[in-house]
XYZ file of N, CA and C in Angstrom:
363
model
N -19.618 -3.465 -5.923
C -18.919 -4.223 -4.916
C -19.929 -4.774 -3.928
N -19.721 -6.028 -3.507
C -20.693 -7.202 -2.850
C -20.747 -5.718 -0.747
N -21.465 -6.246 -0.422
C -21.655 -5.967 0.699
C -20.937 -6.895 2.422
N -20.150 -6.618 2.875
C -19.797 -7.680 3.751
C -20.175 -7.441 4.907
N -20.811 -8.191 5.773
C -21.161 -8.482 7.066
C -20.359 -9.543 8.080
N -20.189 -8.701 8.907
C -19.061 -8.869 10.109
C -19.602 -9.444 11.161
N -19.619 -10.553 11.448
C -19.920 -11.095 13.136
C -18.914 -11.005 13.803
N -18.642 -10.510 14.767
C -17.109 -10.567 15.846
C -17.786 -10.771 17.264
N -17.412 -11.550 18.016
C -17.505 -12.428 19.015
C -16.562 -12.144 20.137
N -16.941 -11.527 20.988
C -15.346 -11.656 21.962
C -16.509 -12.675 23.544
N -15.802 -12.917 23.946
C -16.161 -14.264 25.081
C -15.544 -13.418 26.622
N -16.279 -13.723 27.173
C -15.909 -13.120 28.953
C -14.994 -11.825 28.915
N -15.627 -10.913 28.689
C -14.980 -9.840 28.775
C -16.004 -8.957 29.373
N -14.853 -8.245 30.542
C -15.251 -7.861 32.125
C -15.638 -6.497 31.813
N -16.647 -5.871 32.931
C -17.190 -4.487 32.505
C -16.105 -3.132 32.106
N -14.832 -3.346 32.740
C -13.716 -2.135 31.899
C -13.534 -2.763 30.203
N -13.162 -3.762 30.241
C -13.008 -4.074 28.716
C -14.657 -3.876 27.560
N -15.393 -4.054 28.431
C -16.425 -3.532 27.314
C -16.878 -2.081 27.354
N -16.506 -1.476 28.670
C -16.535 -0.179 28.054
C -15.598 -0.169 26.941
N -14.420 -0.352 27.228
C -13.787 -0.027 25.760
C -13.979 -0.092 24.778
N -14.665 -1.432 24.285
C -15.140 -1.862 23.302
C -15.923 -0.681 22.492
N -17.266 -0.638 23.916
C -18.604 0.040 23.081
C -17.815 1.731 23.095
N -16.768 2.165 23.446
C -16.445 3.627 23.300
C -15.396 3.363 21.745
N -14.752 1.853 21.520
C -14.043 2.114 20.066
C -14.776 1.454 19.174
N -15.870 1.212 19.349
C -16.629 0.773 18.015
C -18.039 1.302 18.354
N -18.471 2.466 18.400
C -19.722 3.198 18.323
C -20.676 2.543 17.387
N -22.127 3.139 17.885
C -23.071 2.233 16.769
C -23.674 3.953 16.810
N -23.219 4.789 16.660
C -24.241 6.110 15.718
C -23.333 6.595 14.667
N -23.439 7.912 14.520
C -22.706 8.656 13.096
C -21.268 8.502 13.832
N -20.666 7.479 14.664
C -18.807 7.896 14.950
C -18.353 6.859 13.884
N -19.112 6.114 13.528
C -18.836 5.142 12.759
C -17.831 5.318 11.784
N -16.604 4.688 11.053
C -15.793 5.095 10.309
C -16.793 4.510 8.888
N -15.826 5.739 7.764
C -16.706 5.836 6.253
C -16.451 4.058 6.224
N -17.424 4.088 5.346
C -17.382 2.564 4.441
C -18.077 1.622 5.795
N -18.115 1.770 7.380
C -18.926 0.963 7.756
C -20.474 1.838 7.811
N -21.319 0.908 6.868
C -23.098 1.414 7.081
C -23.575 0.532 8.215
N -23.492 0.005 8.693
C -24.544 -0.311 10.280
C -23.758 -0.714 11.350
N -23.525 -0.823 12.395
C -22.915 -1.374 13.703
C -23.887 -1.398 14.872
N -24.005 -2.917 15.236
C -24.961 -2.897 16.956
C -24.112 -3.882 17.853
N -24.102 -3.801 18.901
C -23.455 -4.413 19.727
C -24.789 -5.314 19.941
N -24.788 -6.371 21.114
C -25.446 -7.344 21.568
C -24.561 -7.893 22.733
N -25.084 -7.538 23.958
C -24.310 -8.352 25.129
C -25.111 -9.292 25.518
N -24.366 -10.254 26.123
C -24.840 -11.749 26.268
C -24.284 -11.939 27.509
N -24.880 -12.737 28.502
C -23.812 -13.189 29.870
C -22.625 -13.520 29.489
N -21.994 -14.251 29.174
C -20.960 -14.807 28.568
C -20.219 -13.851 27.361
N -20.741 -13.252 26.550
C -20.055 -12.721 25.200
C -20.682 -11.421 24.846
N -20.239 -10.664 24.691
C -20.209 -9.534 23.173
C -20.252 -9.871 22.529
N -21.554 -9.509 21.195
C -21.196 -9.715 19.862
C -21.443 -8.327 19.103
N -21.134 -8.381 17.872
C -21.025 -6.986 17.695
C -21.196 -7.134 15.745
N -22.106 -6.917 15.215
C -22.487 -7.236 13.763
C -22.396 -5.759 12.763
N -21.506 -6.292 12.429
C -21.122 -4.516 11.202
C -21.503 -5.017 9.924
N -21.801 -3.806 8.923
C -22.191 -4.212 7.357
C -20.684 -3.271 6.791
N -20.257 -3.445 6.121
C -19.178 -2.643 5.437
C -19.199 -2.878 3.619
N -19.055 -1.762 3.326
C -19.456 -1.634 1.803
C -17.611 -1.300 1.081
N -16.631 -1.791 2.034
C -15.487 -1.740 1.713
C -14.151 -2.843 2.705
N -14.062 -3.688 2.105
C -13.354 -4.629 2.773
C -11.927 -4.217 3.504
N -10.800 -3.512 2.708
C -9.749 -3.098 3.391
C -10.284 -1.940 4.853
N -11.195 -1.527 4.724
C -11.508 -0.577 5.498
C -11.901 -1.391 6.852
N -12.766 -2.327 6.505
C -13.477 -3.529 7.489
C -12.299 -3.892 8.274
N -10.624 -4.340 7.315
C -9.452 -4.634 8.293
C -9.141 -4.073 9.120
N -8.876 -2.645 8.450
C -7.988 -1.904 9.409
C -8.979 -1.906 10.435
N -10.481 -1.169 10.268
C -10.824 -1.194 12.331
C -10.470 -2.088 12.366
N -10.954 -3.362 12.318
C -10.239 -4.690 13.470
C -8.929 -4.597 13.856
N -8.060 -4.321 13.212
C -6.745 -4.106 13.923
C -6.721 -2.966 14.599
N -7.371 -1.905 14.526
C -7.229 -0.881 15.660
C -8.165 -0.803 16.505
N -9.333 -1.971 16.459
C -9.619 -2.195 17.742
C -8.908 -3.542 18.723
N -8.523 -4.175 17.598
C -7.280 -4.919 18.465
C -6.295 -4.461 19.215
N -5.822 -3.344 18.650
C -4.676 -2.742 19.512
C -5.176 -1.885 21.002
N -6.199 -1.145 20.645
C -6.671 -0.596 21.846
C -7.211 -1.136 22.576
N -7.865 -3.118 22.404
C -8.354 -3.846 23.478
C -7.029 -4.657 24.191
N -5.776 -4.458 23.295
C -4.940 -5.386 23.348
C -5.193 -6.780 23.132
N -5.641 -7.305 22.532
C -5.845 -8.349 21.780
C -5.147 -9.361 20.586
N -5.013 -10.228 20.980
C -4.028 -10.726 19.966
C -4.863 -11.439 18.753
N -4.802 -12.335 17.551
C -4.929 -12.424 16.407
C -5.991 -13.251 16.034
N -6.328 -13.955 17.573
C -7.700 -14.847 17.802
C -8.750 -14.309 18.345
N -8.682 -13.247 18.662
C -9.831 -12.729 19.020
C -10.129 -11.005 18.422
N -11.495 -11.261 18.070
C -12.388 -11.621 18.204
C -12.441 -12.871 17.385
N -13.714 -13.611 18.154
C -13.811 -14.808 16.903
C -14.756 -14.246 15.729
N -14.612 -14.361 14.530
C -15.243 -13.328 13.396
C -15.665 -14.492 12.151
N -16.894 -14.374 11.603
C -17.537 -14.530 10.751
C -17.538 -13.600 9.433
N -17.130 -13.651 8.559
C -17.567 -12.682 7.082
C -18.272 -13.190 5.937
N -19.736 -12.421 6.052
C -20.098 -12.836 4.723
C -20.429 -12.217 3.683
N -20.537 -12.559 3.014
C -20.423 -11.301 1.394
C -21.973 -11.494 0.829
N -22.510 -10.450 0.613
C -24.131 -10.483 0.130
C -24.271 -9.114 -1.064
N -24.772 -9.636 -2.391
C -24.840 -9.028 -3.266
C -25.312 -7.327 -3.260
N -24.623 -6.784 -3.920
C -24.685 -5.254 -3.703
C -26.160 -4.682 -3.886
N -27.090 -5.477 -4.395
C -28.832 -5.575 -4.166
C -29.500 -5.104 -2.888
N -28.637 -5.565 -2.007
C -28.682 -5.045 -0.502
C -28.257 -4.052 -0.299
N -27.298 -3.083 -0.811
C -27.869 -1.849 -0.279
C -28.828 -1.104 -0.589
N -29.785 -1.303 -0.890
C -30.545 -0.251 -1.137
C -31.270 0.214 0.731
N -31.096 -0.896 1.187
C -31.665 -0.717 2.732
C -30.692 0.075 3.393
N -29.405 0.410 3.176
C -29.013 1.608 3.980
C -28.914 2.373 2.993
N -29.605 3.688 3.876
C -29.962 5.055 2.650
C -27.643 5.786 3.306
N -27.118 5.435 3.576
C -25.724 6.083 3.784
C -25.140 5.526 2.518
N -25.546 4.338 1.622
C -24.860 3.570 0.315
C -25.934 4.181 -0.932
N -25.860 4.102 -2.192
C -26.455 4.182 -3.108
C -25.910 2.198 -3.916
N -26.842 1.889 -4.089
C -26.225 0.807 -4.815
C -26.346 0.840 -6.419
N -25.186 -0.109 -6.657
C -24.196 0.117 -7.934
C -25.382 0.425 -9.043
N -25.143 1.110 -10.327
C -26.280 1.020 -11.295
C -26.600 0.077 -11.697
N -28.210 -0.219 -12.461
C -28.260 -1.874 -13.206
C -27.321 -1.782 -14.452
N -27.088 -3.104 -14.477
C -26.296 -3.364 -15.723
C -27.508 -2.971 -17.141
N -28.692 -3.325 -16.788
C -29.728 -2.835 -17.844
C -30.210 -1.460 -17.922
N -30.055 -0.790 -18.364
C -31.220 0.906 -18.125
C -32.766 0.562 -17.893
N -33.367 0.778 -16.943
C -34.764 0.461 -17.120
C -35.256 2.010 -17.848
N -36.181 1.772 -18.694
C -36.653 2.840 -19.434
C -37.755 3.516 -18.594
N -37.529 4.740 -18.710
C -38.647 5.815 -18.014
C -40.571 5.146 -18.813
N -41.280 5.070 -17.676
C -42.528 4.753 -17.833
C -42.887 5.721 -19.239
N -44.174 5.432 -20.051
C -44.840 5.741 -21.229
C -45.777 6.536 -20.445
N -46.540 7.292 -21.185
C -47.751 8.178 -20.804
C -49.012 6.995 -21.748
N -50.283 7.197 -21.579
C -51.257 6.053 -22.537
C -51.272 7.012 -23.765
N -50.976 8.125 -24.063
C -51.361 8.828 -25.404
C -50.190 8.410 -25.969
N -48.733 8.184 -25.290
C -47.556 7.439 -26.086
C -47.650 6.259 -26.732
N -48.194 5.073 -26.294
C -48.526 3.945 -26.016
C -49.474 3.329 -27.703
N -48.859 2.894 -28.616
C -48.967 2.434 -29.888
C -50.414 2.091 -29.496
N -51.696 2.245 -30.039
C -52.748 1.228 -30.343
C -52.815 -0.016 -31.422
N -53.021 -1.271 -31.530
C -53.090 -1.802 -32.726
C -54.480 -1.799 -33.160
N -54.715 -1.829 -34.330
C -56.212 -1.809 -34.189
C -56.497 -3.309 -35.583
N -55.632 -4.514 -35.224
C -55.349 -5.526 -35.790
C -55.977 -6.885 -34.846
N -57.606 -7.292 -35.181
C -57.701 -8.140 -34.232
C -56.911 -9.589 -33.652
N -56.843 -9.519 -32.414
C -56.109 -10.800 -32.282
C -57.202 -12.127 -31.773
N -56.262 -12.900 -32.848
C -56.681 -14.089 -32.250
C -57.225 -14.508 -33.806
């Protein structure tokens, strides 16, 4: 399964509402399963807040339950999703990513290793 990355955007929101924020969307281990990274970024103007999630229904529901506890209605946050091949996880050690579709074969020792003794060329 592809990897999705979350931009969410909220615009002028006053120092009680971002406490809230940064107390319902933590960036250490409070994190709910299936999200691997979360950082906030405050800006004069905006919060932004960039999650990786290795499970999409899961990615919904927080947003709706941080909607409900900011009280927020259906436009906000303003949100970006993009989907990036499951290749990428290998950078968070909390995911294992999917097996190759190929087996790579365990390395040879040189005493394994056929000699030809057929000149080439």
């Amino acid at each position: 399964m592809p990897l999705l990355v979350l931009h969410m955007r909220w615009n002028d929101l006053d120092e009680e509402r971002y406490a809230v924020l940064r107390d319902s969307l933590p960036e250490d281990d409070g994190r709910p399963q299936g999200c691997l990274s979360r950082r906030h970024v405050r800006r004069p103007r905006a919060v932004m807040v960039y999650e990786v999630w290795d499970d999409g229904p899961a990615a919904e529901e927080e947003l709706a339950r941080v909607r409900a506890v900011l009280g927020a209605g259906a436009e906000e946050p303003q949100r970006a999703v993009f989907s990036v091949p499951d290749l990428y996880a290998a950078g968070f050690p909390a995911r294992k990513p999917a097996a190759a579709a190929v087996p790579i074969p365990a390395p040879r020792s040189p005493a394994e290793t056929p000699v030809s003794l057929t000149p080439v060329g």
